[in-house]
Amino acid sequence: MKTIPYILIVTRFILAPIILLLAYLKGEESRFLILTLMYSGLLTDIFDGIIARKTGVSSEKLRRLDSQTDLIFWLSLGFAAYFLNPN
């Protein structure tokens, strides 16, 4: 149970390049899938903090890892939005 926050963070970290690749390679046909992955990432972001506090594994290291992963994840969505709508 104490590893679940780390698993959720890694999941979000793995979603970032998948989103970028979908937007770059598939383009318009991947919009719904990217939106689904965005919501999945949002939910993992919410629940990793809640679970970490409930299980008592919340630490500075975990919070820093979460923040850096959030940055990568949301930047990948920003670039994906640009790839899909360059104008």
PDB file of C-alpha atoms in Angstrom:
ATOM      1  CA  MET A   1       0.000   0.000   0.000  1.00  0.00           C
ATOM      2  CA  LYS A   2       2.913   2.340   0.689  1.00  0.00           C
ATOM      3  CA  THR A   3       4.202   2.000  -2.884  1.00  0.00           C
ATOM      4  CA  ILE A   4       0.938   3.073  -4.535  1.00  0.00           C
ATOM      5  CA  PRO A   5       1.836   6.815  -4.573  1.00  0.00           C
ATOM      6  CA  TYR A   6       5.116   5.987  -6.323  1.00  0.00           C
ATOM      7  CA  ILE A   7       3.309   3.779  -8.838  1.00  0.00           C
ATOM      8  CA  LEU A   8       0.847   6.583  -9.601  1.00  0.00           C
ATOM      9  CA  ILE A   9       3.682   9.073 -10.098  1.00  0.00           C
ATOM     10  CA  VAL A  10       5.549   6.698 -12.419  1.00  0.00           C
ATOM     11  CA  THR A  11       2.339   6.086 -14.343  1.00  0.00           C
ATOM     12  CA  ARG A  12       1.955   9.814 -14.944  1.00  0.00           C
ATOM     13  CA  PHE A  13       5.625  10.035 -15.943  1.00  0.00           C
ATOM     14  CA  ILE A  14       5.098   7.265 -18.515  1.00  0.00           C
ATOM     15  CA  LEU A  15       1.953   8.911 -19.878  1.00  0.00           C
ATOM     16  CA  ALA A  16       3.870  12.078 -20.832  1.00  0.00           C
ATOM     17  CA  PRO A  17       5.883  10.645 -23.753  1.00  0.00           C
ATOM     18  CA  ILE A  18       2.914   8.571 -24.871  1.00  0.00           C
ATOM     19  CA  ILE A  19       0.832  11.729 -25.162  1.00  0.00           C
ATOM     20  CA  LEU A  20       3.592  13.475 -27.100  1.00  0.00           C
ATOM     21  CA  LEU A  21       4.018  10.582 -29.491  1.00  0.00           C
ATOM     22  CA  LEU A  22       0.297  10.263 -30.096  1.00  0.00           C
ATOM     23  CA  ALA A  23      -0.049  13.955 -30.865  1.00  0.00           C
ATOM     24  CA  TYR A  24       3.001  14.045 -33.103  1.00  0.00           C
ATOM     25  CA  LEU A  25       2.503  10.781 -34.989  1.00  0.00           C
ATOM     26  CA  LYS A  26      -1.274  10.297 -35.061  1.00  0.00           C
ATOM     27  CA  GLY A  27      -2.446  13.913 -34.945  1.00  0.00           C
ATOM     28  CA  GLU A  28      -6.160  14.590 -35.156  1.00  0.00           C
ATOM     29  CA  GLU A  29      -7.241  10.982 -34.781  1.00  0.00           C
ATOM     30  CA  SER A  30      -5.682  10.758 -31.311  1.00  0.00           C
ATOM     31  CA  ARG A  31      -7.554  13.667 -29.696  1.00  0.00           C
ATOM     32  CA  PHE A  32      -9.993  11.542 -27.698  1.00  0.00           C
ATOM     33  CA  LEU A  33      -7.239   9.199 -26.508  1.00  0.00           C
ATOM     34  CA  ILE A  34      -5.066  12.138 -25.430  1.00  0.00           C
ATOM     35  CA  LEU A  35      -8.025  13.614 -23.554  1.00  0.00           C
ATOM     36  CA  THR A  36      -8.577  10.276 -21.816  1.00  0.00           C
ATOM     37  CA  LEU A  37      -4.890  10.082 -20.873  1.00  0.00           C
ATOM     38  CA  MET A  38      -5.040  13.654 -19.581  1.00  0.00           C
ATOM     39  CA  TYR A  39      -7.914  12.789 -17.252  1.00  0.00           C
ATOM     40  CA  SER A  40      -6.099   9.631 -16.147  1.00  0.00           C
ATOM     41  CA  GLY A  41      -3.040  11.718 -15.311  1.00  0.00           C
ATOM     42  CA  LEU A  42      -5.161  14.228 -13.444  1.00  0.00           C
ATOM     43  CA  LEU A  43      -6.726  11.481 -11.345  1.00  0.00           C
ATOM     44  CA  THR A  44      -3.359   9.905 -10.575  1.00  0.00           C
ATOM     45  CA  ASP A  45      -2.107  13.337  -9.515  1.00  0.00           C
ATOM     46  CA  ILE A  46      -5.010  13.792  -7.119  1.00  0.00           C
ATOM     47  CA  PHE A  47      -4.907  10.308  -5.660  1.00  0.00           C
ATOM     48  CA  ASP A  48      -1.153   9.998  -5.175  1.00  0.00           C
ATOM     49  CA  GLY A  49      -1.198  12.854  -2.671  1.00  0.00           C
ATOM     50  CA  ILE A  50      -4.274  11.594  -0.878  1.00  0.00           C
ATOM     51  CA  ILE A  51      -2.935   8.051  -0.604  1.00  0.00           C
ATOM     52  CA  ALA A  52       0.533   9.243   0.452  1.00  0.00           C
ATOM     53  CA  ARG A  53      -0.947  11.260   3.320  1.00  0.00           C
ATOM     54  CA  LYS A  54      -3.290   8.453   4.392  1.00  0.00           C
ATOM     55  CA  THR A  55      -0.515   5.848   4.439  1.00  0.00           C
ATOM     56  CA  GLY A  56       2.012   8.180   6.043  1.00  0.00           C
ATOM     57  CA  VAL A  57       4.614   8.019   3.268  1.00  0.00           C
ATOM     58  CA  SER A  58       4.395  11.687   2.376  1.00  0.00           C
ATOM     59  CA  SER A  59       7.918  13.067   2.440  1.00  0.00           C
ATOM     60  CA  GLU A  60       9.881  15.898   0.886  1.00  0.00           C
ATOM     61  CA  LYS A  61      11.388  13.469  -1.627  1.00  0.00           C
ATOM     62  CA  LEU A  62       7.951  12.233  -2.694  1.00  0.00           C
ATOM     63  CA  ARG A  63       6.566  15.766  -2.980  1.00  0.00           C
ATOM     64  CA  ARG A  64       9.539  16.852  -5.105  1.00  0.00           C
ATOM     65  CA  LEU A  65       9.183  13.799  -7.352  1.00  0.00           C
ATOM     66  CA  ASP A  66       5.475  14.527  -7.704  1.00  0.00           C
ATOM     67  CA  SER A  67       6.099  18.184  -8.595  1.00  0.00           C
ATOM     68  CA  GLN A  68       8.732  17.360 -11.199  1.00  0.00           C
ATOM     69  CA  THR A  69       6.530  14.687 -12.727  1.00  0.00           C
ATOM     70  CA  ASP A  70       3.613  17.137 -12.821  1.00  0.00           C
ATOM     71  CA  LEU A  71       5.781  19.603 -14.707  1.00  0.00           C
ATOM     72  CA  ILE A  72       6.784  16.990 -17.288  1.00  0.00           C
ATOM     73  CA  PHE A  73       3.222  15.716 -17.658  1.00  0.00           C
ATOM     74  CA  TRP A  74       1.591  19.133 -18.131  1.00  0.00           C
ATOM     75  CA  LEU A  75       4.347  20.340 -20.459  1.00  0.00           C
ATOM     76  CA  SER A  76       3.803  17.278 -22.621  1.00  0.00           C
ATOM     77  CA  LEU A  77       0.104  18.141 -22.813  1.00  0.00           C
ATOM     78  CA  GLY A  78       0.983  21.714 -23.756  1.00  0.00           C
ATOM     79  CA  PHE A  79       3.263  20.531 -26.560  1.00  0.00           C
ATOM     80  CA  ALA A  80       0.630  18.027 -27.670  1.00  0.00           C
ATOM     81  CA  ALA A  81      -1.912  20.850 -27.879  1.00  0.00           C
ATOM     82  CA  TYR A  82       0.546  22.784 -30.034  1.00  0.00           C
ATOM     83  CA  PHE A  83       1.142  19.794 -32.315  1.00  0.00           C
ATOM     84  CA  LEU A  84      -2.604  19.387 -32.773  1.00  0.00           C
ATOM     85  CA  ASN A  85      -3.317  23.119 -33.199  1.00  0.00           C
ATOM     86  CA  PRO A  86      -0.207  24.907 -34.491  1.00  0.00           C
ATOM     87  CA  ASN A  87      -2.135  28.005 -35.529  1.00  0.00           C
TER      88      ASN A  87
END
